[in-house]
Short mmCIF file of C-alpha atoms in Angstrom, two decimals:
data_model
loop_
_atom_site.label_atom_id
_atom_site.label_comp_id
_atom_site.label_asym_id
_atom_site.label_seq_id
_atom_site.Cartn_x
_atom_site.Cartn_y
_atom_site.Cartn_z
CA MET G 18 -74.63 55.95 -91.29
CA SER G 19 -72.74 56.42 -88.14
CA THR G 20 -69.69 54.32 -87.25
CA THR G 21 -68.95 53.15 -83.73
CA THR G 22 -65.54 51.85 -82.17
CA ALA G 23 -65.22 49.11 -79.57
CA THR G 24 -64.21 51.82 -77.10
CA SER G 25 -66.68 54.23 -77.78
CA GLY G 26 -68.93 53.52 -74.64
CA ARG G 27 -66.24 52.89 -72.01
CA ALA G 28 -66.05 55.68 -69.26
CA ARG G 29 -63.64 58.27 -69.44
CA ARG G 30 -61.50 60.10 -66.57
CA PRO G 31 -61.65 63.79 -66.72
CA LYS G 32 -58.59 64.88 -68.60
CA LYS G 33 -55.64 66.75 -66.87
CA PRO G 34 -52.71 68.47 -68.08
CA ILE G 35 -49.43 65.66 -68.17
CA THR G 36 -46.21 66.57 -67.41
CA LEU G 37 -43.21 64.22 -68.06
CA VAL G 38 -41.23 64.71 -64.63
CA GLY G 39 -38.73 61.91 -64.58
CA VAL G 40 -38.22 58.36 -65.28
CA ASP G 41 -37.77 54.89 -63.31
CA VAL G 42 -35.15 52.69 -64.74
CA TYR G 43 -35.06 49.23 -63.65
CA VAL G 44 -31.29 47.98 -63.73
CA ILE G 45 -29.81 44.44 -63.29
CA THR G 46 -26.50 44.21 -61.61
CA GLU G 47 -24.57 41.75 -59.53
CA ASP G 48 -22.23 44.51 -58.07
CA GLY G 49 -24.37 46.07 -55.25
CA ILE G 50 -26.01 49.29 -55.49
CA PRO G 51 -25.37 51.27 -58.62
CA LYS G 52 -23.79 54.35 -58.88
CA PHE G 53 -24.55 56.90 -61.60
CA ASP G 54 -22.95 59.80 -63.45
CA GLU G 55 -24.70 63.04 -64.15
CA TYR G 56 -26.88 62.58 -67.25
CA GLY G 57 -27.89 65.83 -68.93
CA PRO G 58 -31.33 66.98 -67.34
CA PHE G 59 -31.83 63.98 -64.89
CA LYS G 60 -30.58 63.93 -61.73
CA ILE G 61 -30.98 60.36 -59.23
CA GLU G 62 -33.24 60.70 -56.37
CA PHE G 63 -33.45 57.04 -54.72
CA ILE G 64 -32.79 53.61 -55.63
CA SER G 65 -34.76 51.06 -54.16
CA ASN G 66 -34.44 47.39 -54.29
CA ARG G 67 -37.57 45.30 -53.79
CA GLY G 68 -39.38 48.51 -53.09
CA THR G 69 -37.30 49.31 -50.54
CA LYS G 70 -34.98 52.46 -50.30
CA VAL G 71 -31.05 51.46 -50.19
CA TRP G 72 -30.16 55.01 -51.52
CA PRO G 73 -29.48 57.55 -49.62
CA GLY G 74 -30.04 57.16 -46.02
CA TYR G 75 -30.22 54.27 -43.86
CA VAL G 76 -30.01 50.84 -44.89
CA SER G 77 -30.07 47.81 -42.46
CA PRO G 78 -26.93 45.78 -42.85
CA ASP G 79 -29.30 42.61 -42.96
CA LEU G 80 -31.26 43.88 -45.96
CA MET G 81 -31.60 41.29 -48.50
CA LEU G 82 -30.99 42.55 -52.08
CA VAL G 83 -31.69 40.86 -55.31
CA ASN G 84 -30.36 41.86 -58.71
CA TRP G 85 -32.75 44.35 -59.80
CA TYR G 86 -33.04 48.04 -58.99
CA ARG G 87 -35.52 50.68 -59.19
CA CYS G 88 -33.52 54.00 -60.10
CA ARG G 89 -35.56 56.99 -59.98
CA PHE G 90 -34.24 59.90 -61.81
CA ASN G 91 -36.05 63.16 -61.37
CA ALA G 92 -35.97 65.87 -64.52
CA THR G 93 -34.15 69.11 -63.20
CA ARG G 94 -35.66 71.07 -66.11
CA PRO G 95 -38.48 70.62 -68.53
CA VAL G 96 -37.65 67.51 -70.73
CA THR G 97 -39.19 65.88 -73.74
CA ASP G 98 -39.34 62.17 -74.91
CA LYS G 99 -36.12 62.97 -76.89
CA ASP G 100 -34.28 63.83 -73.71
CA VAL G 101 -35.34 60.36 -72.52
CA ASP G 102 -34.04 58.52 -75.63
CA ALA G 103 -30.89 60.16 -75.24
CA PHE G 104 -30.45 59.62 -71.47
CA VAL G 105 -31.48 55.89 -71.63
CA GLY G 106 -29.06 55.76 -74.36
CA GLU G 107 -26.23 57.10 -71.99
CA LEU G 108 -26.92 55.12 -69.35
CA GLY G 109 -27.16 51.94 -71.14
CA LYS G 110 -23.36 52.50 -72.12
CA LYS G 111 -22.62 51.42 -68.49
CA HIS G 112 -25.86 49.54 -67.09
CA GLN G 113 -27.88 46.85 -67.98
CA TRP G 114 -31.52 47.67 -67.66
CA SER G 115 -34.61 45.55 -68.01
CA ALA G 116 -37.13 48.72 -68.28
CA VAL G 117 -37.82 51.98 -68.13
CA GLN G 118 -41.00 53.96 -67.19
CA LYS G 119 -41.68 57.29 -67.78
CA LEU G 120 -43.14 59.62 -64.57
CA TRP G 121 -45.82 61.85 -65.41
CA ASN G 122 -47.63 64.25 -63.24
CA TYR G 123 -51.37 64.62 -64.01
CA GLY G 124 -52.20 68.20 -63.22
CA ASP G 125 -50.71 68.63 -59.64
CA GLU G 126 -50.40 65.11 -58.54
CA ALA G 127 -47.76 62.84 -59.19
CA GLY G 128 -48.50 59.57 -61.23
CA PHE G 129 -45.94 57.50 -59.43
CA SER G 130 -45.00 56.07 -55.81
CA LYS G 131 -42.18 56.77 -53.74
CA ALA G 132 -40.24 54.16 -52.16
CA TYR G 133 -40.39 52.71 -48.95
CA MET D 7 -28.01 47.08 -16.82
CA ALA D 8 -31.52 45.05 -17.76
CA LYS D 9 -31.33 41.69 -19.22
CA HIS D 10 -33.60 42.94 -22.26
CA VAL D 11 -33.69 46.36 -23.46
CA ILE D 12 -36.91 46.54 -25.55
CA THR D 13 -38.28 49.37 -27.88
CA MET D 14 -41.76 50.14 -27.04
CA LEU D 15 -43.55 51.91 -29.45
CA PRO D 16 -47.00 52.99 -28.20
CA GLY D 17 -48.27 54.24 -31.44
CA GLU D 18 -51.53 56.65 -31.34
CA GLY D 19 -55.38 56.76 -30.60
CA THR D 20 -56.07 53.83 -28.20
CA GLY D 21 -52.17 52.66 -28.45
CA PRO D 22 -50.63 54.14 -25.54
CA GLU D 23 -53.56 52.95 -22.96
CA ILE D 24 -53.23 49.54 -24.31
CA CYS D 25 -49.56 49.57 -24.17
CA GLU D 26 -49.27 50.66 -20.63
CA ALA D 27 -51.81 47.77 -19.53
CA VAL D 28 -49.76 45.36 -21.75
CA ARG D 29 -46.53 46.77 -20.03
CA ALA D 30 -48.04 46.11 -16.27
CA VAL D 31 -48.97 42.56 -17.06
CA ILE D 32 -45.32 41.86 -18.42
CA ASP D 33 -43.61 43.35 -15.87
CA HIS D 34 -45.83 41.59 -13.51
CA THR D 35 -44.17 38.41 -14.93
CA GLY D 36 -40.42 39.60 -13.00
CA VAL D 37 -38.52 39.52 -16.34
CA ASP D 38 -35.86 42.22 -16.17
CA ILE D 39 -36.87 44.35 -18.81
CA THR D 40 -35.77 48.04 -19.51
CA TRP D 41 -38.54 49.80 -21.81
CA GLU D 42 -37.35 52.52 -24.27
CA TYR D 43 -40.28 54.54 -25.18
CA GLU D 44 -40.19 56.05 -28.77
CA ASP D 45 -42.83 58.00 -31.06
CA ILE D 46 -43.95 56.40 -34.00
CA GLY D 47 -47.31 57.48 -36.10
CA LEU D 48 -49.62 60.21 -36.81
CA ASP D 49 -49.45 61.79 -33.50
CA CYS D 50 -45.69 61.97 -34.02
CA LEU D 51 -45.92 63.43 -37.64
CA LYS D 52 -47.55 66.41 -36.08
CA GLU D 53 -44.90 66.88 -33.56
CA HIS D 54 -42.09 65.91 -35.57
CA GLY D 55 -43.04 65.85 -38.97
CA THR D 56 -42.16 61.94 -39.85
CA LEU D 57 -44.27 59.23 -39.00
CA LEU D 58 -40.94 57.33 -38.30
CA PRO D 59 -38.39 59.66 -36.66
CA GLU D 60 -34.59 59.11 -36.72
CA LYS D 61 -34.42 58.35 -32.95
CA THR D 62 -37.24 55.58 -33.06
CA ILE D 63 -35.27 53.70 -35.99
CA LYS D 64 -32.13 54.22 -34.17
CA SER D 65 -33.40 52.54 -31.08
CA ILE D 66 -34.89 49.67 -32.94
CA ALA D 67 -31.69 49.24 -34.65
CA LYS D 68 -29.87 49.22 -31.43
CA ASN D 69 -32.14 46.81 -29.54
CA LYS D 70 -33.26 44.65 -32.35
CA ILE D 71 -36.47 44.30 -30.72
CA ALA D 72 -39.66 46.17 -30.32
CA ILE D 73 -43.38 46.02 -29.27
CA LYS D 74 -45.57 48.29 -30.91
CA GLY D 75 -49.19 49.53 -30.33
CA PRO D 76 -51.52 50.67 -33.22
CA THR D 77 -51.10 53.28 -35.77
CA THR D 78 -53.31 54.39 -38.52
CA THR D 79 -52.39 54.51 -42.13
CA PRO D 80 -53.96 56.93 -44.22
CA ILE D 81 -55.92 55.63 -47.35
CA GLY D 82 -55.40 56.60 -50.88
CA THR D 83 -53.01 59.27 -50.61
CA GLY D 84 -51.02 60.93 -47.90
CA HIS D 85 -48.26 59.15 -46.00
CA LYS D 86 -46.51 56.07 -46.31
CA SER D 87 -47.61 53.12 -43.61
CA ALA D 88 -45.30 53.32 -40.68
CA ASN D 89 -45.65 49.48 -40.33
CA VAL D 90 -44.72 48.90 -44.01
CA THR D 91 -41.55 51.13 -43.62
CA LEU D 92 -40.29 49.55 -40.49
CA ARG D 93 -41.04 46.24 -41.93
CA LYS D 94 -38.94 47.05 -45.40
CA MET D 95 -36.27 49.08 -43.43
CA PHE D 96 -35.43 46.31 -40.89
CA ASP D 97 -36.34 43.25 -43.37
CA LEU D 98 -38.75 41.76 -41.21
CA TYR D 99 -39.58 39.34 -43.86
CA ALA D 100 -41.79 36.79 -41.85
CA ASN D 101 -44.95 38.08 -40.40
CA VAL D 102 -46.27 35.32 -38.12
CA ARG D 103 -49.65 35.34 -37.01
CA PRO D 104 -51.23 32.78 -34.95
CA ALA D 105 -55.29 32.32 -34.86
CA LYS D 106 -56.39 30.04 -32.06
CA LEU D 107 -59.80 29.36 -30.89
CA ILE D 108 -60.85 31.17 -27.86
CA PRO D 109 -63.32 29.05 -25.63
CA VAL D 110 -65.10 31.87 -23.96
CA LEU D 111 -66.01 33.12 -27.33
CA LYS D 112 -68.60 31.25 -29.03
CA ARG D 113 -67.74 30.18 -32.49
CA PRO D 114 -69.45 27.75 -34.46
CA TRP D 115 -66.32 25.57 -34.77
CA ASP D 116 -64.44 22.92 -32.31
CA LYS D 117 -61.10 23.44 -33.42
CA ILE D 118 -59.36 26.29 -35.02
CA ASP D 119 -55.19 26.64 -34.47
CA ILE D 120 -53.85 28.08 -37.51
CA LEU D 121 -50.32 29.44 -38.13
CA SER D 122 -49.84 31.86 -40.79
CA PHE D 123 -46.50 32.84 -42.29
CA ARG D 124 -46.86 35.84 -44.64
CA GLU D 125 -44.03 37.06 -46.77
CA ASN D 126 -43.78 40.62 -45.32
CA THR D 127 -41.62 42.67 -48.01
CA GLU D 128 -42.72 41.96 -51.39
CA ASP D 129 -45.46 41.38 -53.60
CA SER D 130 -47.58 44.06 -54.46
CA TYR D 131 -46.41 45.88 -51.31
CA ALA D 132 -42.96 46.89 -53.26
CA ALA D 133 -44.58 50.12 -53.47
CA ILE D 134 -44.19 50.34 -57.38
CA GLU D 135 -46.82 52.11 -58.64
CA HIS D 136 -47.50 53.89 -61.81
CA MET D 137 -49.96 55.90 -63.75
CA VAL D 138 -49.00 54.43 -67.13
CA SER D 139 -51.67 56.50 -69.04
CA ASP D 140 -54.20 58.79 -67.70
CA GLU D 141 -56.58 56.06 -67.05
CA VAL D 142 -54.60 53.05 -66.39
CA ALA D 143 -52.68 52.41 -63.23
CA GLN D 144 -50.33 49.65 -62.63
CA CYS D 145 -48.98 47.92 -59.62
CA LEU D 146 -45.83 45.70 -59.70
CA LYS D 147 -46.13 42.37 -57.95
CA VAL D 148 -42.42 41.70 -57.35
CA ILE D 149 -41.77 38.11 -55.93
CA THR D 150 -38.35 37.03 -56.11
CA TRP D 151 -36.78 33.69 -55.58
CA PRO D 152 -34.57 34.39 -52.32
CA GLY D 153 -37.50 36.18 -50.89
CA SER D 154 -39.79 33.28 -51.31
CA VAL D 155 -37.11 30.44 -50.20
CA ARG D 156 -36.44 32.34 -47.14
CA ILE D 157 -40.19 32.61 -46.17
CA ALA D 158 -40.45 29.23 -46.76
CA GLU D 159 -37.62 28.47 -44.68
CA PHE D 160 -38.87 30.15 -41.95
CA ALA D 161 -42.14 28.67 -41.68
CA PHE D 162 -40.86 24.96 -42.26
CA LYS D 163 -38.19 25.75 -39.16
CA TRP D 164 -40.73 27.53 -36.84
CA ALA D 165 -43.73 24.81 -37.67
CA LYS D 166 -40.95 21.82 -36.90
CA ALA D 167 -39.73 23.52 -33.72
CA ASN D 168 -43.28 24.06 -32.54
CA GLY D 169 -44.52 20.74 -33.37
CA ARG D 170 -46.73 21.37 -36.20
CA LYS D 171 -47.53 18.58 -38.81
CA LYS D 172 -48.55 20.08 -41.70
CA ILE D 173 -47.76 23.30 -44.09
CA GLN D 174 -49.78 24.54 -46.89
CA CYS D 175 -48.57 26.95 -49.57
CA VAL D 176 -51.21 29.31 -50.58
CA HIS D 177 -50.78 30.91 -54.16
CA LYS D 178 -52.77 31.90 -57.52
CA ALA D 179 -50.10 30.20 -59.76
CA ASN D 180 -52.85 28.86 -62.05
CA ILE D 181 -52.90 32.58 -63.20
CA MET D 182 -50.13 34.47 -61.99
CA LYS D 183 -47.90 31.68 -63.59
CA MET D 184 -44.79 33.83 -63.12
CA THR D 185 -45.09 35.26 -59.76
CA ASP D 186 -47.00 32.90 -57.83
CA GLY D 187 -45.49 30.13 -59.74
CA LEU D 188 -42.14 31.23 -58.74
CA PHE D 189 -43.24 31.38 -55.02
CA LEU D 190 -44.58 27.99 -54.92
CA GLU D 191 -41.58 26.55 -56.51
CA ALA D 192 -39.69 27.52 -54.01
CA PHE D 193 -42.03 26.61 -51.19
CA ARG D 194 -41.70 22.91 -52.90
CA GLU D 195 -37.91 23.32 -53.24
CA VAL D 196 -37.86 24.09 -49.48
CA ALA D 197 -40.09 21.69 -48.59
CA LYS D 198 -37.97 18.38 -50.04
CA LYS D 199 -35.55 19.23 -46.79
CA TYR D 200 -38.53 18.57 -44.79
CA PRO D 201 -39.84 15.44 -45.78
CA GLU D 202 -40.95 14.60 -42.14
CA MET D 203 -44.12 17.68 -42.74
CA GLU D 204 -46.62 17.10 -44.63
CA SER D 205 -46.65 19.78 -47.25
CA GLY D 206 -48.79 20.87 -50.03
CA ASP D 207 -50.50 23.80 -51.68
CA ILE D 208 -54.04 25.24 -51.98
CA ILE D 209 -55.27 28.00 -54.75
CA VAL D 210 -55.76 31.25 -52.54
CA ASP D 211 -59.63 31.47 -53.33
CA ASN D 212 -60.29 27.58 -52.56
CA CYS D 213 -58.34 28.32 -49.44
CA SER D 214 -60.74 31.40 -48.36
CA MET D 215 -63.68 29.09 -49.00
CA GLN D 216 -62.25 26.09 -46.90
CA LEU D 217 -61.09 28.50 -43.91
CA VAL D 218 -64.98 29.51 -43.57
CA ARG D 219 -66.32 26.23 -44.47
CA ASN D 220 -63.87 23.98 -42.13
CA PRO D 221 -61.13 26.02 -40.59
CA GLY D 222 -60.15 23.07 -38.36
CA GLN D 223 -58.40 21.07 -41.35
CA PHE D 224 -55.59 23.62 -41.67
CA ASP D 225 -52.52 23.69 -39.58
CA CYS D 226 -49.95 26.28 -40.96
CA LEU D 227 -50.00 28.25 -44.21
CA VAL D 228 -47.27 30.06 -46.20
CA LEU D 229 -48.62 33.05 -48.12
CA PRO D 230 -47.12 36.05 -50.41
CA ASN D 231 -47.67 39.13 -48.92
CA LEU D 232 -51.04 40.12 -50.22
CA TYR D 233 -53.08 36.75 -49.54
CA GLY D 234 -51.22 36.69 -46.18
CA ASP D 235 -52.39 40.19 -45.07
CA ILE D 236 -55.93 39.20 -46.34
CA LEU D 237 -56.24 35.63 -44.84
CA SER D 238 -54.55 36.21 -41.61
CA ASP D 239 -57.38 38.72 -40.76
CA LEU D 240 -59.83 36.08 -42.00
CA CYS D 241 -58.09 33.62 -39.60
CA ALA D 242 -58.41 36.20 -36.72
CA GLY D 243 -62.33 36.65 -37.56
CA LEU D 244 -62.88 33.00 -37.42
CA VAL D 245 -61.50 32.82 -33.76
CA GLY D 246 -63.02 36.18 -32.52
CA GLY D 247 -61.77 39.36 -34.15
CA LEU D 248 -58.80 41.48 -34.35
CA GLY D 249 -59.13 42.09 -30.49
CA PHE D 250 -57.18 38.86 -30.08
CA ALA D 251 -55.15 38.62 -32.76
CA PRO D 252 -51.53 38.96 -31.91
CA GLY D 253 -48.46 39.21 -34.78
CA ALA D 254 -44.76 39.03 -34.66
CA ASN D 255 -42.73 40.52 -37.91
CA ILE D 256 -39.36 38.90 -37.64
CA GLY D 257 -36.44 38.98 -39.85
CA ASP D 258 -32.72 37.62 -39.30
CA ASN D 259 -31.46 39.88 -36.67
CA CYS D 260 -34.70 42.15 -35.48
CA ALA D 261 -38.31 41.62 -34.63
CA ILE D 262 -40.98 43.66 -34.03
CA PHE D 263 -44.05 42.55 -32.36
CA GLU D 264 -47.54 44.29 -32.80
CA ALA D 265 -51.02 43.97 -32.78
CA VAL D 266 -52.93 43.75 -36.31
CA HIS D 267 -55.92 46.07 -35.55
CA GLY D 268 -56.04 49.65 -36.09
CA SER D 269 -55.76 52.53 -33.24
CA ALA D 270 -59.45 52.85 -32.82
CA PRO D 271 -59.13 56.63 -32.46
CA LYS D 272 -62.89 57.08 -31.39
CA TYR D 273 -62.09 55.38 -28.20
CA ALA D 274 -59.14 57.09 -27.30
CA GLY D 275 -58.56 57.70 -23.68
CA MET D 276 -61.74 55.90 -22.89
CA LYS D 277 -59.66 53.06 -21.51
CA LYS D 278 -62.23 50.53 -23.05
CA VAL D 279 -60.60 48.63 -25.55
CA ASN D 280 -59.08 45.04 -25.81
CA PRO D 281 -55.48 44.91 -25.22
CA SER D 282 -55.34 41.03 -25.93
CA ALA D 283 -53.88 41.22 -28.94
CA VAL D 284 -51.11 43.70 -28.06
CA LEU D 285 -50.34 41.58 -24.77
CA LEU D 286 -50.60 38.45 -26.82
CA SER D 287 -47.98 39.77 -29.12
CA GLY D 288 -46.05 40.54 -26.09
CA VAL D 289 -46.30 36.65 -25.28
CA MET D 290 -44.53 36.10 -28.74
CA MET D 291 -42.08 38.21 -27.71
CA LEU D 292 -41.28 36.97 -24.37
CA LYS D 293 -41.04 33.43 -26.11
CA TRP D 294 -38.86 34.70 -28.69
CA LEU D 295 -36.48 36.35 -25.62
CA GLY D 296 -36.31 32.94 -24.27
CA GLU D 297 -38.84 33.62 -21.55
CA THR D 298 -40.85 30.83 -22.10
CA LYS D 299 -42.36 30.67 -18.76
CA ALA D 300 -43.06 34.05 -17.98
CA ALA D 301 -44.83 33.91 -21.56
CA GLU D 302 -46.62 30.59 -20.46
CA ARG D 303 -47.97 32.47 -17.15
CA ILE D 304 -49.65 35.33 -19.00
CA GLU D 305 -51.25 32.66 -21.48
CA LYS D 306 -52.67 31.01 -18.88
CA GLY D 307 -53.64 34.19 -16.91
CA VAL D 308 -55.54 35.58 -20.45
CA ASP D 309 -57.02 32.11 -20.33
CA LYS D 310 -58.30 32.03 -17.11
CA VAL D 311 -59.50 35.60 -16.70
CA LEU D 312 -61.55 34.75 -20.42
CA ALA D 313 -62.74 31.35 -19.09
CA GLU D 314 -64.20 33.01 -15.97
CA GLY D 315 -65.95 35.88 -17.96
CA LYS D 316 -66.03 38.19 -15.20
CA HIS D 317 -63.86 40.69 -16.43
CA LEU D 318 -64.17 40.73 -20.28
CA THR D 319 -63.78 44.02 -22.39
CA TYR D 320 -66.73 45.19 -24.35
CA ASP D 321 -65.84 43.43 -27.81
CA ALA D 322 -65.87 39.74 -25.72
CA GLY D 323 -69.30 40.96 -24.31
CA GLY D 324 -68.08 42.50 -21.09
CA THR D 325 -67.83 45.86 -19.41
CA ALA D 326 -64.48 45.94 -18.05
CA SER D 327 -62.01 48.75 -18.98
CA THR D 328 -58.75 48.19 -20.53
CA ASP D 329 -57.03 48.31 -17.08
CA GLU D 330 -59.41 46.36 -14.99
CA TYR D 331 -58.86 43.28 -17.94
CA ALA D 332 -55.29 43.65 -17.20
CA GLN D 333 -55.55 43.65 -13.60
CA ALA D 334 -57.89 40.40 -13.41
CA ILE D 335 -55.15 39.11 -15.66
CA ILE D 336 -52.34 39.93 -13.39
CA ARG D 337 -54.48 38.57 -10.19
CA ALA D 338 -55.20 35.45 -12.19
CA MET D 339 -51.05 34.98 -12.77
CA ASP D 340 -50.73 35.27 -9.18
CA THR D 341 -53.08 32.37 -8.44
CA LEU D 342 -51.23 30.02 -10.68
#
């Protein structure tokens, strides 16, 4: 007798090789745009607030900021989950964060958006 | 030095020919304007490697006012929208879209005069998207308290200043209790400061149905970004389509006025498209600048040309070119 699972009949997307290439960290602060140290193999690429890039580059002085920043860190070398764990541990000593999202490439395509 | 220095962004496709027609009409009012032409859009990408060059950004930042022709946003992949980039960069948080019945365009309703106030910088337009597994995509819907309060305050102020009576918050807070719930809570908080205005709320799906069945019941709508994007186009469709749909993107210190239709590249160079949407955006711009008489003169000119029906563009059932339509408006303005 064969067994089935609830998901056996679902549509499947063709698989692609998955590569961990960075992390988005959502930081909560009342002190304005956060500043970061170097964290091992992760380097800050941009910081956005409500989806608008606030670092680096031009920021309108009129831009309304809330106390929640999306901070994009790119890996500077091949990294593993262990590197992410260490990175988040270090970052958490200085910054309060609400969530961390790993960034993966699927084949040659980035599985994450850039900030406006 | 001219009284007003305005950044002109002709855009691409039919944008440049539309903007020339619009400029001719606005210049005919005699308002003292220096136009600073700057590049934006896909043509600009080919030439400068970016949809929005630094020079354009600087011009808008300096002048704090711009009028924009249509640009194309690539679908699915490719470059970010120049429109959304501008709105976010200059924090143009209020998208104001009037939809008023145009008598010459036969519609099945007696009255439509709806003002939509779309929050322009948050919601699912925060561009925070991830493939969280290889078969699951996620888009964050970002709604903030200060962002919701300021669009509600903007809407109430605008509505009151323009003699409006009723304002409704459009939401789906019965399902999205945190995000739309916050937007609705902020609206209700602001509404308390305007007891002279009739205020209420309506669920977005019911609002969509009611707009189609009985649009005359609506006055002013305040909406989060995505619902505002969709329903303001619906409202434009009710009154005659995007060819007549002006829009303004307004922040505390900068404003960009633009049509909401696309660049119609297949008609580029043919000078046949309707410039009304950009022209009426220009009318909104003149009012924003305090040039009310000039704005009203153009409005009356447009009304007269549409009522006469002799020089209509193809979308309104005529054969006039973009320039012929604009020249007819200019002649009509001279008779007022």
